[in-house]
mmCIF file with all atom_site columns, C-alpha atoms in Angstrom:
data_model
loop_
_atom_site.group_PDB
_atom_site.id
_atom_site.type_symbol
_atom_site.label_atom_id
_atom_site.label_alt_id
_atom_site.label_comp_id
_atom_site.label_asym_id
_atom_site.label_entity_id
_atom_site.label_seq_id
_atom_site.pdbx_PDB_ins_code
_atom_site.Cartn_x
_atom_site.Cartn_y
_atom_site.Cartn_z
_atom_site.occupancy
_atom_site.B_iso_or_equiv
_atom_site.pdbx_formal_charge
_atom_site.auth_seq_id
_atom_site.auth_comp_id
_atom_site.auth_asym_id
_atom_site.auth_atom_id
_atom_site.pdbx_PDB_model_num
ATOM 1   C CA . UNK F 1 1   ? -48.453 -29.815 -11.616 1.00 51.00 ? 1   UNK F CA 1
ATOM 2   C CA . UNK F 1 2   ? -50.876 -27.440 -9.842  1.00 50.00 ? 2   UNK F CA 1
ATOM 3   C CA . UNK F 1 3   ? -50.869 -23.631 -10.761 1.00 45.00 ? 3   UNK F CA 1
ATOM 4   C CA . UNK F 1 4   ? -48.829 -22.527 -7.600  1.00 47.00 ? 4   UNK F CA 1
ATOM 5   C CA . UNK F 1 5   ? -46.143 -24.911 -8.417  1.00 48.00 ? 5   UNK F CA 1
ATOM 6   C CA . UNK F 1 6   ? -46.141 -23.769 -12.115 1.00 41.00 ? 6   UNK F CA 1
ATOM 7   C CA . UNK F 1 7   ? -46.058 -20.383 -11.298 1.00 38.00 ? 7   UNK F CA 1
ATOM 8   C CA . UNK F 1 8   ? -42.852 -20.993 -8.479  1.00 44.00 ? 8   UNK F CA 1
ATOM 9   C CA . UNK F 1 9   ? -41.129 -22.445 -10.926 1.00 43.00 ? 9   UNK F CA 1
ATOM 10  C CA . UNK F 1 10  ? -41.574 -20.345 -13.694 1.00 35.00 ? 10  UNK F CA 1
ATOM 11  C CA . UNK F 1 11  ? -40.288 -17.545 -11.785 1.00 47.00 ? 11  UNK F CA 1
ATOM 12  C CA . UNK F 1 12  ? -37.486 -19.540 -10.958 1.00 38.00 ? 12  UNK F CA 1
ATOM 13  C CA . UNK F 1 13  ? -36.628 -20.024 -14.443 1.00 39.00 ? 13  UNK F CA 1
ATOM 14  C CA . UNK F 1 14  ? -36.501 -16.379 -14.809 1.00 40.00 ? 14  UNK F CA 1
ATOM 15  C CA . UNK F 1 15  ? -34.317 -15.571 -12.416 1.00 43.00 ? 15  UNK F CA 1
ATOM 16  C CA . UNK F 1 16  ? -32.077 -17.695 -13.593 1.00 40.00 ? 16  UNK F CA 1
ATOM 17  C CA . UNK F 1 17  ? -32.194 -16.364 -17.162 1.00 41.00 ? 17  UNK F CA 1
ATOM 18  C CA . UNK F 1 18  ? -31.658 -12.666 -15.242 1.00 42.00 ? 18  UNK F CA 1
ATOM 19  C CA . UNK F 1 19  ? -29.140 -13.528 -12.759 1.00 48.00 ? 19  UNK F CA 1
ATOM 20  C CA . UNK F 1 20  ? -27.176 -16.733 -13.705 1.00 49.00 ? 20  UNK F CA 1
ATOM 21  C CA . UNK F 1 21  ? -28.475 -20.080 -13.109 1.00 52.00 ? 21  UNK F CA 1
ATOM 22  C CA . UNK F 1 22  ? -27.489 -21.571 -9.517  1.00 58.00 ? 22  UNK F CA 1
ATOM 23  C CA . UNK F 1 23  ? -25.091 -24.139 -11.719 1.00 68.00 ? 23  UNK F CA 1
ATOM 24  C CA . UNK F 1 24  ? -23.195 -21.412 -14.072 1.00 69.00 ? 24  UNK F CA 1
ATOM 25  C CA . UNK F 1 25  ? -19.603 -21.852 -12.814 1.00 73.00 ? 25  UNK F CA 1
ATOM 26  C CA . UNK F 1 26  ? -18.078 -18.684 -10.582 1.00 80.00 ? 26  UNK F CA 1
ATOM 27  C CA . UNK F 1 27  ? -15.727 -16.160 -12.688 1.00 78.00 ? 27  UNK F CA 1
ATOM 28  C CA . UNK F 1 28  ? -12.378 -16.228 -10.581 1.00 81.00 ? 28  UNK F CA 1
ATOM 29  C CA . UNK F 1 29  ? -9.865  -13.754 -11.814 1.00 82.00 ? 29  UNK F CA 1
ATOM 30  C CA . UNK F 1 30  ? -6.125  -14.925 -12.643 1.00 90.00 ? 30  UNK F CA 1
ATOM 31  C CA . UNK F 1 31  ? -3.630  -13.493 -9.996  1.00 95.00 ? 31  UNK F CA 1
ATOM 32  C CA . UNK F 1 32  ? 0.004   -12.403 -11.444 1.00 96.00 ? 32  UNK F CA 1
ATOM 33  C CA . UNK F 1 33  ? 2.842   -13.209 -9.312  1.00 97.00 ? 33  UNK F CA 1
ATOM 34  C CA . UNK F 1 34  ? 5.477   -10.675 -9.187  1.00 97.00 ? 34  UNK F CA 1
ATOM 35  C CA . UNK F 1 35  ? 8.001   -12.207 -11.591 1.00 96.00 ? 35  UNK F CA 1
ATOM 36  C CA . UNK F 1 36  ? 5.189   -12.673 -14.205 1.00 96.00 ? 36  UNK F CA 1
ATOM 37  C CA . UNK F 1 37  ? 3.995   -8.671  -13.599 1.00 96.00 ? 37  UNK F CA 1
ATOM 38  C CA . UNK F 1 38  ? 8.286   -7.690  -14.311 1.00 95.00 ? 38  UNK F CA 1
ATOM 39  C CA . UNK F 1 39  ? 7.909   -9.821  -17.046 1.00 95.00 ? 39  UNK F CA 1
ATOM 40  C CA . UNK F 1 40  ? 4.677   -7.750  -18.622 1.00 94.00 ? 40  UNK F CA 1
ATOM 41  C CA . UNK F 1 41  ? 7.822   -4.862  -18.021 1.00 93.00 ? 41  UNK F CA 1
ATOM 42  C CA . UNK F 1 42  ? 10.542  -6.701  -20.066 1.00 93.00 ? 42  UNK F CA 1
ATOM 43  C CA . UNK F 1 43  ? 8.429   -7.309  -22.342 1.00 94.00 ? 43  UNK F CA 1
ATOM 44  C CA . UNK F 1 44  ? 7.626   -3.546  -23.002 1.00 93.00 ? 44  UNK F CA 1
ATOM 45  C CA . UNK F 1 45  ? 3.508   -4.372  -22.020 1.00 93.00 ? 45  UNK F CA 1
ATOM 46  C CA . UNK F 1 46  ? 4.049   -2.038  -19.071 1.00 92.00 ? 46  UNK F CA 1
ATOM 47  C CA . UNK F 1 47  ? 6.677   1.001   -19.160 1.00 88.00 ? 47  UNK F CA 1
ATOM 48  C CA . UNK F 1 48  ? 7.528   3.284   -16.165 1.00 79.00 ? 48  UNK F CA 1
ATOM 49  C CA . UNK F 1 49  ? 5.407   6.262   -17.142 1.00 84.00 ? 49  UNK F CA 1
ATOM 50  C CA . UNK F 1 50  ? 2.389   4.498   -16.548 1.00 90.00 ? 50  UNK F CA 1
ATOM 51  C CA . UNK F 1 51  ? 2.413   3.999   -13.015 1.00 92.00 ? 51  UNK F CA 1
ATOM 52  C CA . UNK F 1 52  ? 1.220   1.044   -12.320 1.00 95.00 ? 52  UNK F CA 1
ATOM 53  C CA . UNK F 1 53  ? 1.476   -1.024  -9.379  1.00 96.00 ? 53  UNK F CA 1
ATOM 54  C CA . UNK F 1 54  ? 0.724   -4.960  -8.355  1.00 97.00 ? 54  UNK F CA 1
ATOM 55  C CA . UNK F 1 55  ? -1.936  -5.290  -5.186  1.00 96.00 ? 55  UNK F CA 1
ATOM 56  C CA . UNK F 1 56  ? -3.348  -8.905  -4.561  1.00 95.00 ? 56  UNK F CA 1
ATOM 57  C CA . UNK F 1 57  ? -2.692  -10.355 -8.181  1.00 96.00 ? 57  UNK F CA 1
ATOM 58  C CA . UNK F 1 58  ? -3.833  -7.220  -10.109 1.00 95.00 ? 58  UNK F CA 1
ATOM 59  C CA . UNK F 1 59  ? -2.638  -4.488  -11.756 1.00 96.00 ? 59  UNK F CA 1
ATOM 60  C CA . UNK F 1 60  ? -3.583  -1.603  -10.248 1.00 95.00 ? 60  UNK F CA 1
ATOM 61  C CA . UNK F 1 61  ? -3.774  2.417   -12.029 1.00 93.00 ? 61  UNK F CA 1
ATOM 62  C CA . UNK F 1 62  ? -1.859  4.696   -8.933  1.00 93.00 ? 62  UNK F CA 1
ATOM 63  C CA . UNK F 1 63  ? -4.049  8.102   -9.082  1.00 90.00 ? 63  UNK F CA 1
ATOM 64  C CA . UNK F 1 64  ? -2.086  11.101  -10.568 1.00 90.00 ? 64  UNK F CA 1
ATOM 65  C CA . UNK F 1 65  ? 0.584   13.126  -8.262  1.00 92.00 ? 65  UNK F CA 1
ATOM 66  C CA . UNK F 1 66  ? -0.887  16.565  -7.224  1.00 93.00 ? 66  UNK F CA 1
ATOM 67  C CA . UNK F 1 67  ? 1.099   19.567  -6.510  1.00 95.00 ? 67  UNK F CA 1
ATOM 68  C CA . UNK F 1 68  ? -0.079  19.420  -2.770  1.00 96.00 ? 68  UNK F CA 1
ATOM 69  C CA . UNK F 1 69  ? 1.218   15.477  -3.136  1.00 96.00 ? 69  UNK F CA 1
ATOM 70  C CA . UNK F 1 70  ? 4.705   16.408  -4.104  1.00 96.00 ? 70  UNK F CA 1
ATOM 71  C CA . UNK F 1 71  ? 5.349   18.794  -2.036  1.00 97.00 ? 71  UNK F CA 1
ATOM 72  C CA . UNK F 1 72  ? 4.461   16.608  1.091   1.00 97.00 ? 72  UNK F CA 1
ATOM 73  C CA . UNK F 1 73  ? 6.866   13.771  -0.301  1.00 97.00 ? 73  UNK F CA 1
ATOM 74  C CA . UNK F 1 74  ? 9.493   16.490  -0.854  1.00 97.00 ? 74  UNK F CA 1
ATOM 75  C CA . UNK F 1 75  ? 8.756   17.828  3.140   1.00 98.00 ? 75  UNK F CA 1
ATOM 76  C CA . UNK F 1 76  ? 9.419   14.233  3.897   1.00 98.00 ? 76  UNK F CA 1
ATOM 77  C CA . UNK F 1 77  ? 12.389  13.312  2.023   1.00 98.00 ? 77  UNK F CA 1
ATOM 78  C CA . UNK F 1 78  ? 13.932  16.487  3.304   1.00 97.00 ? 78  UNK F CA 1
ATOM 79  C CA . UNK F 1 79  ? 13.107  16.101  6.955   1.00 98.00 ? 79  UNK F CA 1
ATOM 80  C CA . UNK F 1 80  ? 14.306  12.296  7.418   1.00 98.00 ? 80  UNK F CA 1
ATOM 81  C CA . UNK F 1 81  ? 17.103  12.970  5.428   1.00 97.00 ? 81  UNK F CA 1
ATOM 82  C CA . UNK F 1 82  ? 18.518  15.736  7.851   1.00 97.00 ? 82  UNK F CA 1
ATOM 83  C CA . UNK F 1 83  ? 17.798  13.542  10.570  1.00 98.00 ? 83  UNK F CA 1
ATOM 84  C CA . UNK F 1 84  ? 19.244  9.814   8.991   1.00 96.00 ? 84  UNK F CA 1
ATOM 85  C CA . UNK F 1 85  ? 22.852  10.376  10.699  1.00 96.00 ? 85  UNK F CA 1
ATOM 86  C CA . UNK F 1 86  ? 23.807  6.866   8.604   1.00 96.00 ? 86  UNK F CA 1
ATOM 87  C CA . UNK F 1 87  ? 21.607  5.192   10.740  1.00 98.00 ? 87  UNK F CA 1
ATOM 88  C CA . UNK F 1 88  ? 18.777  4.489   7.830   1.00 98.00 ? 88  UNK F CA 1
ATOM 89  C CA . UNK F 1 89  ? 17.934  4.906   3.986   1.00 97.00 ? 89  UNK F CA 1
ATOM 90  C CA . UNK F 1 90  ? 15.228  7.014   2.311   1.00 97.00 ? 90  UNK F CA 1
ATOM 91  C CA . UNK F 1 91  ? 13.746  5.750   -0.179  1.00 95.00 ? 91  UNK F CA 1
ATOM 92  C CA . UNK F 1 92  ? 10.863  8.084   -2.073  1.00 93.00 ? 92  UNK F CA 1
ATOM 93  C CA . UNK F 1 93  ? 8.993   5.822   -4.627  1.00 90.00 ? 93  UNK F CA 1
ATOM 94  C CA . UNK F 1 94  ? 10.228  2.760   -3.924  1.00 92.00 ? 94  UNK F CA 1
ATOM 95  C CA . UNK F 1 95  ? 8.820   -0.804  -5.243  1.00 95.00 ? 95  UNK F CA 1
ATOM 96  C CA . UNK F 1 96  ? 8.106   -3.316  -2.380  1.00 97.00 ? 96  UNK F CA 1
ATOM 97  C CA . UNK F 1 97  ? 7.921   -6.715  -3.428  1.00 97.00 ? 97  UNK F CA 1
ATOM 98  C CA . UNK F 1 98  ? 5.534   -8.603  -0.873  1.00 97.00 ? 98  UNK F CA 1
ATOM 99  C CA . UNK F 1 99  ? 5.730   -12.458 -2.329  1.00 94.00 ? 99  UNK F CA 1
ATOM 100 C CA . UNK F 1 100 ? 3.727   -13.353 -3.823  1.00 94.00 ? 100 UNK F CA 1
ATOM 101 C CA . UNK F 1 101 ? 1.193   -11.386 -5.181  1.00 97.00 ? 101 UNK F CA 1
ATOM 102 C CA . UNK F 1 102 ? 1.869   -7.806  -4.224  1.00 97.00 ? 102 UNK F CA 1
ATOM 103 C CA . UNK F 1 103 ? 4.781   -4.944  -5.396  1.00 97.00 ? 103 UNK F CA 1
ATOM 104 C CA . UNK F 1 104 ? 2.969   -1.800  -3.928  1.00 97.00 ? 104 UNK F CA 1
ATOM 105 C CA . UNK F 1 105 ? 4.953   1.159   -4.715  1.00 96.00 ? 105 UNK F CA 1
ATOM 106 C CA . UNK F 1 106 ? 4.533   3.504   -1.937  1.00 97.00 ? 106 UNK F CA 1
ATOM 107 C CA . UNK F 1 107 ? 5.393   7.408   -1.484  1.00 97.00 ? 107 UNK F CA 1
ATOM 108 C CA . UNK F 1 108 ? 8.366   6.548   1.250   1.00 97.00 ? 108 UNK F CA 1
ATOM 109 C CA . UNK F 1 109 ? 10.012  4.333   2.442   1.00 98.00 ? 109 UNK F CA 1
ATOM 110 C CA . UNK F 1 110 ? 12.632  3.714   5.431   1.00 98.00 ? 110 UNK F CA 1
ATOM 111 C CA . UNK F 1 111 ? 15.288  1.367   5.319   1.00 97.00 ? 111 UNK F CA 1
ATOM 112 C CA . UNK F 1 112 ? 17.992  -0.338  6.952   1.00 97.00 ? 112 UNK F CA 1
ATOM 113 C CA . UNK F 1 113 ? 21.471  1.074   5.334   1.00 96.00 ? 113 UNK F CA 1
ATOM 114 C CA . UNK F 1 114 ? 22.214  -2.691  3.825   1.00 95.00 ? 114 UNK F CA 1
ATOM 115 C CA . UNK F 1 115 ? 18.759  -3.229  2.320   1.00 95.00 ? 115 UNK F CA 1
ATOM 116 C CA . UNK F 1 116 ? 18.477  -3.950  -1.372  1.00 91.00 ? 116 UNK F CA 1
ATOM 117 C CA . UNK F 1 117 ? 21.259  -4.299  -3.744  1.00 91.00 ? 117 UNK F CA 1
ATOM 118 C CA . UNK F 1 118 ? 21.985  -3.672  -7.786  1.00 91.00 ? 118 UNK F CA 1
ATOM 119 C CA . UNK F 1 119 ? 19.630  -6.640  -8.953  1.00 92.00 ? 119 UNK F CA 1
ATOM 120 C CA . UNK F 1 120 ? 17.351  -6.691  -6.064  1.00 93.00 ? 120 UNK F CA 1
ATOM 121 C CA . UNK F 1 121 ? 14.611  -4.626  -4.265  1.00 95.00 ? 121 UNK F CA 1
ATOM 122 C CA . UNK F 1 122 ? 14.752  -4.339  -0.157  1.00 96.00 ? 122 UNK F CA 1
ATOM 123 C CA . UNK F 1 123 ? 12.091  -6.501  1.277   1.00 96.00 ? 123 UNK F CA 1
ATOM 124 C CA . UNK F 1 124 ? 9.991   -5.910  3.788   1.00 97.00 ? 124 UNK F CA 1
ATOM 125 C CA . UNK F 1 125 ? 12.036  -7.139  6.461   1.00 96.00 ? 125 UNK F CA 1
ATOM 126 C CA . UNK F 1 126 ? 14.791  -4.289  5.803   1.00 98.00 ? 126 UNK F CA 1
ATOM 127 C CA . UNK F 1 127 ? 11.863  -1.893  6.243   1.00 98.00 ? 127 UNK F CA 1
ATOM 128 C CA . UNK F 1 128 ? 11.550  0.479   9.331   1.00 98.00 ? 128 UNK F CA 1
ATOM 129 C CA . UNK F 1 129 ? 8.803   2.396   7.487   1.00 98.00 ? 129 UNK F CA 1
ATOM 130 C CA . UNK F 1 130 ? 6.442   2.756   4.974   1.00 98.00 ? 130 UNK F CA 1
ATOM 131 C CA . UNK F 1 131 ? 4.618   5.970   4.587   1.00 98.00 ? 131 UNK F CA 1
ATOM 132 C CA . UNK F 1 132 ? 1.457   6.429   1.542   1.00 98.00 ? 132 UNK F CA 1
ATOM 133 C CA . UNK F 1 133 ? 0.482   10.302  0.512   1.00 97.00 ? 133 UNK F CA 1
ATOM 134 C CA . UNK F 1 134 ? -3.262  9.925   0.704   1.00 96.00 ? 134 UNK F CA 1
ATOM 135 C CA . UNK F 1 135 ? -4.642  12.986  -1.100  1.00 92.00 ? 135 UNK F CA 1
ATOM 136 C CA . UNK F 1 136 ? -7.451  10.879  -3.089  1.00 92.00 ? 136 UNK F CA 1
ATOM 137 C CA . UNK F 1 137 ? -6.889  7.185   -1.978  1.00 94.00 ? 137 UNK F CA 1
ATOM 138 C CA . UNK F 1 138 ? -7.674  6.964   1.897   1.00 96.00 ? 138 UNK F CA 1
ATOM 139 C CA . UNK F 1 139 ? -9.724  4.201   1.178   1.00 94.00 ? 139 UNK F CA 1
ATOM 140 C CA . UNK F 1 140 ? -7.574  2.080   -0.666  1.00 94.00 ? 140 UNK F CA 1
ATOM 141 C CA . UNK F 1 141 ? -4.294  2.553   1.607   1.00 97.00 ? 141 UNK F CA 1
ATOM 142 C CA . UNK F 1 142 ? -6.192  1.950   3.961   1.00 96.00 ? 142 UNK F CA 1
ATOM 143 C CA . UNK F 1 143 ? -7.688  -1.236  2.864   1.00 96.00 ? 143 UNK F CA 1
ATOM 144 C CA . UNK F 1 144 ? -5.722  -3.842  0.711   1.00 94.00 ? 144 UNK F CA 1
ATOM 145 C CA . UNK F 1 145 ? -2.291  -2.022  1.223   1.00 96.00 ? 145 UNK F CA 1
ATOM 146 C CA . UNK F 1 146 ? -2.493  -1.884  4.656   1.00 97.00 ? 146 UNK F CA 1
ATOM 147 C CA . UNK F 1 147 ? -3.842  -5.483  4.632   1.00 97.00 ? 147 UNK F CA 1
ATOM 148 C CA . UNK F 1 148 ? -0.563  -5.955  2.375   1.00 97.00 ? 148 UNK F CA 1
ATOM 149 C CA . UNK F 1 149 ? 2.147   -4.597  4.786   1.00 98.00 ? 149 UNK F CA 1
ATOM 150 C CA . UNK F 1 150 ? 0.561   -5.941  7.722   1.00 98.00 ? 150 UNK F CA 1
ATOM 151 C CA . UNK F 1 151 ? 1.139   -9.361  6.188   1.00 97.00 ? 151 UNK F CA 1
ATOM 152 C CA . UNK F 1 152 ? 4.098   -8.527  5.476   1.00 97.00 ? 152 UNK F CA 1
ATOM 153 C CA . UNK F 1 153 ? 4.878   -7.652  8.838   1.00 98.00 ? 153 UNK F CA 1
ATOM 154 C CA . UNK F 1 154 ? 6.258   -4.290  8.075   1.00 98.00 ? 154 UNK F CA 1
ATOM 155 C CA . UNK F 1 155 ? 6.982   -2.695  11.648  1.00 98.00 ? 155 UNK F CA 1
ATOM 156 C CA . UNK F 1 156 ? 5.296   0.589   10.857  1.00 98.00 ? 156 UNK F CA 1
ATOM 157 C CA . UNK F 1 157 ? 2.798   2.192   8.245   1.00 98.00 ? 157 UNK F CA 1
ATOM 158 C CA . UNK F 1 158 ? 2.355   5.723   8.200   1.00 98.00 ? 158 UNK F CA 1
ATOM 159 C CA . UNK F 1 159 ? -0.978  7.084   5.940   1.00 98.00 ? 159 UNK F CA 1
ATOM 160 C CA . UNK F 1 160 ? -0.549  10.732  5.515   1.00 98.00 ? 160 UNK F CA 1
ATOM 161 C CA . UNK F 1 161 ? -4.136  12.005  4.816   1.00 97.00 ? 161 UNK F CA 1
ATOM 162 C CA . UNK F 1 162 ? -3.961  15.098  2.733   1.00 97.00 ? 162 UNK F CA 1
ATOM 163 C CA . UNK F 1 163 ? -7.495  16.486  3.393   1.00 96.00 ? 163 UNK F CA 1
ATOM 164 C CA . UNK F 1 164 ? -8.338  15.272  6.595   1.00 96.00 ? 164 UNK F CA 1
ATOM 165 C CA . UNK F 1 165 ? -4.789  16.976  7.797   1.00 97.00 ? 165 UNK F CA 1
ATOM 166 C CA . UNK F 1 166 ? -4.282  13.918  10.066  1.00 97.00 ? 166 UNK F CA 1
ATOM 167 C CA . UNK F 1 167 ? -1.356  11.122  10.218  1.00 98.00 ? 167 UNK F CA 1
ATOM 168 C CA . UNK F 1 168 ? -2.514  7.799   10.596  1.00 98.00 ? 168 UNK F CA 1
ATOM 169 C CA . UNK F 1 169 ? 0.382   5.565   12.471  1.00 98.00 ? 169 UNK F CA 1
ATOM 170 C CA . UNK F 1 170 ? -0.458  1.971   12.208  1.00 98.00 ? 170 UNK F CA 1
ATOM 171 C CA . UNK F 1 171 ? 2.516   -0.425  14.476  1.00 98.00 ? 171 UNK F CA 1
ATOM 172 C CA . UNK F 1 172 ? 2.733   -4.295  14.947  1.00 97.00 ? 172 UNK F CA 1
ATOM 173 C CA . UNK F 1 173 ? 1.511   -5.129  18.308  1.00 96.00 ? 173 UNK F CA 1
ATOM 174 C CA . UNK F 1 174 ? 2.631   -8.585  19.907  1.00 95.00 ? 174 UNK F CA 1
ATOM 175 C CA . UNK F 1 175 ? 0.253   -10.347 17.490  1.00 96.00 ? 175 UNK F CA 1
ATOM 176 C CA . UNK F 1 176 ? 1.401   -9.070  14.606  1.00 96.00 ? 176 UNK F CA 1
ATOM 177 C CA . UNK F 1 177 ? -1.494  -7.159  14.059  1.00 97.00 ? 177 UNK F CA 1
ATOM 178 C CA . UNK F 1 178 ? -1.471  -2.744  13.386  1.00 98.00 ? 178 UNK F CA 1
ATOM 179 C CA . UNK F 1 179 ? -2.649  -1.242  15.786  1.00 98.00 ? 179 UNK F CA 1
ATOM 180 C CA . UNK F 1 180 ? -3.308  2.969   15.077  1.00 98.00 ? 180 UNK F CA 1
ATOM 181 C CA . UNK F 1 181 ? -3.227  6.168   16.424  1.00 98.00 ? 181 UNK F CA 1
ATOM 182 C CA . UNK F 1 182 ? -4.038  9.243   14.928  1.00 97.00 ? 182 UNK F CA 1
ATOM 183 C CA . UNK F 1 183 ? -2.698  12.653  15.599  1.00 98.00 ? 183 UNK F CA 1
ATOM 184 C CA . UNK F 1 184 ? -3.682  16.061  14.016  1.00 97.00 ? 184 UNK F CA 1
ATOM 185 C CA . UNK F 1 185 ? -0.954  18.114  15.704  1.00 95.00 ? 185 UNK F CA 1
ATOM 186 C CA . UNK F 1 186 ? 2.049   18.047  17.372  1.00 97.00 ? 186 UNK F CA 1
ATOM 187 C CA . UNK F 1 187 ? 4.705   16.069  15.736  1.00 97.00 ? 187 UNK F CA 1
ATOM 188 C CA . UNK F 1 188 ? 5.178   11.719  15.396  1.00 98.00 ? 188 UNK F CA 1
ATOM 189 C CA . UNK F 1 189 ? 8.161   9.772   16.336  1.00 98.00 ? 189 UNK F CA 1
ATOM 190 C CA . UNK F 1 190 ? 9.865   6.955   14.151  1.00 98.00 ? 190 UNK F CA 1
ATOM 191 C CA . UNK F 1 191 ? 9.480   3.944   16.447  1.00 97.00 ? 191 UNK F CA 1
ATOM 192 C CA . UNK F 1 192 ? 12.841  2.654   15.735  1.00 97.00 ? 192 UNK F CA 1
ATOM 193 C CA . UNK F 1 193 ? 14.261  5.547   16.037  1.00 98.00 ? 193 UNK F CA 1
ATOM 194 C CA . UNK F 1 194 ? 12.546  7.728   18.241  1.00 98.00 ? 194 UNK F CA 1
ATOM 195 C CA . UNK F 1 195 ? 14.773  10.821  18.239  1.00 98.00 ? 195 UNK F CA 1
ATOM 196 C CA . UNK F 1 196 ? 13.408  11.414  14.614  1.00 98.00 ? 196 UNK F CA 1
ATOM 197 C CA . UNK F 1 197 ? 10.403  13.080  14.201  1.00 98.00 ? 197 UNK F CA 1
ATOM 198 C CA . UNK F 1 198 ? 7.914   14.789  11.701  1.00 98.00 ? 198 UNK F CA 1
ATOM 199 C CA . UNK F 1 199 ? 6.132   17.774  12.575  1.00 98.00 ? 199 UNK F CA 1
ATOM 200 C CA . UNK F 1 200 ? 2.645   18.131  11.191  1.00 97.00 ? 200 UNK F CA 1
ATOM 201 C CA . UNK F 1 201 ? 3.147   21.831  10.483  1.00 97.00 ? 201 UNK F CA 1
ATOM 202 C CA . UNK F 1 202 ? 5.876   21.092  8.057   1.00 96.00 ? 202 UNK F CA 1
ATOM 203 C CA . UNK F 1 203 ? 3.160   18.626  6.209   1.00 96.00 ? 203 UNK F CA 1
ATOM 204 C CA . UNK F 1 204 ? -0.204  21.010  6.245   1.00 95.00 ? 204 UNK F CA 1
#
């Protein structure tokens, strides 16, 4: 073996000592399902104070509520329910199961009047609306949530961006596929229901 060669492979050798040899195996991380994640619940592993919620397989730490947080939720619970007239349900806080490897628990929800029962959760297809309360986690709602209720074929997604001061409106197109608009003032219609409406002065 000439020098050159020694030397290529030599290096080779250490950068598979530093980085993981091409052969080592790939880590893949172990996705719950929903029923075992209530199960880690029953079995007093999780408990409600600690506000956790299932995204893709994994448990995921929901960033603490903010004073500025609240009160938006509050503004919004308040302002759809004035405007419901029987025709919906609000639903602040409310688990989401998305089968089978999401439960995101977002900051509202709107819902058909039948949805959900004693011993079940609505699912996404008695959902008119889901709305996140993005004072720290733009990113994330944004990203594997929305990727969530896209899949899930939730009608409309509303990301309330606390310090931008803007309301993201994602809707299903004809491919099934959000498609957004952003607005900074004025006031956004539901799209089922177009006589209700949020005004962005209420929120900021």
């Amino acid at each position: 073996m000439n020098i050159a060669k020694a030397t290529a492979k030599l290096g080779f050798m250490a950068k598979s000592v530093l980085h993981g040899s091409i052969d080592e195996p790939m880590v893949v991380l172990r996705k719950l399902t929903i029923d075992e994640y209530h199960r880690l619940g029953e079995a007093g592993i999780l408990h409600p104070n600690d506000r956790i919620e299932l995204i893709d397989g994994l448990l995921v730490q929901m960033a603490p509520i903010g004073p500025e947080h609240q009160f938006i939720v509050e503004k919004l619970n308040d302002t759809f329910s004035k405007q419901k007239k029987g025709r919906f349900k609000v639903g602040p806080g409310r688990p989401i199961p998305i089968p089978d490897f999401n439960e995101p628990q977002p900051d509202m929800v709107l819902l058909k009047t039948d949805a959900g029962t004693r011993t079940r959760h609505a699912s996404p297809q008695e959902l008119y609306l889901v709305i996140e309360v993005s004072d720290t986690t733009v990113r994330y709602d944004s990203g594997k949530k929305l990727l969530a209720y896209e899949n899930a074929r939730i009608p409309e997604y509303w990301i309330v961006d606390v310090p931008a001061k803007v309301v993201s409106v994602f809707r299903l197109n004809e491919v099934k596929k959000y498609e957004e608009s952003r607005h900074t003032e004025g006031s956004v219609a539901l799209q089922a229901f177009p006589d209700v409406i949020v005004r962005l002065e209420d929120l900021f």
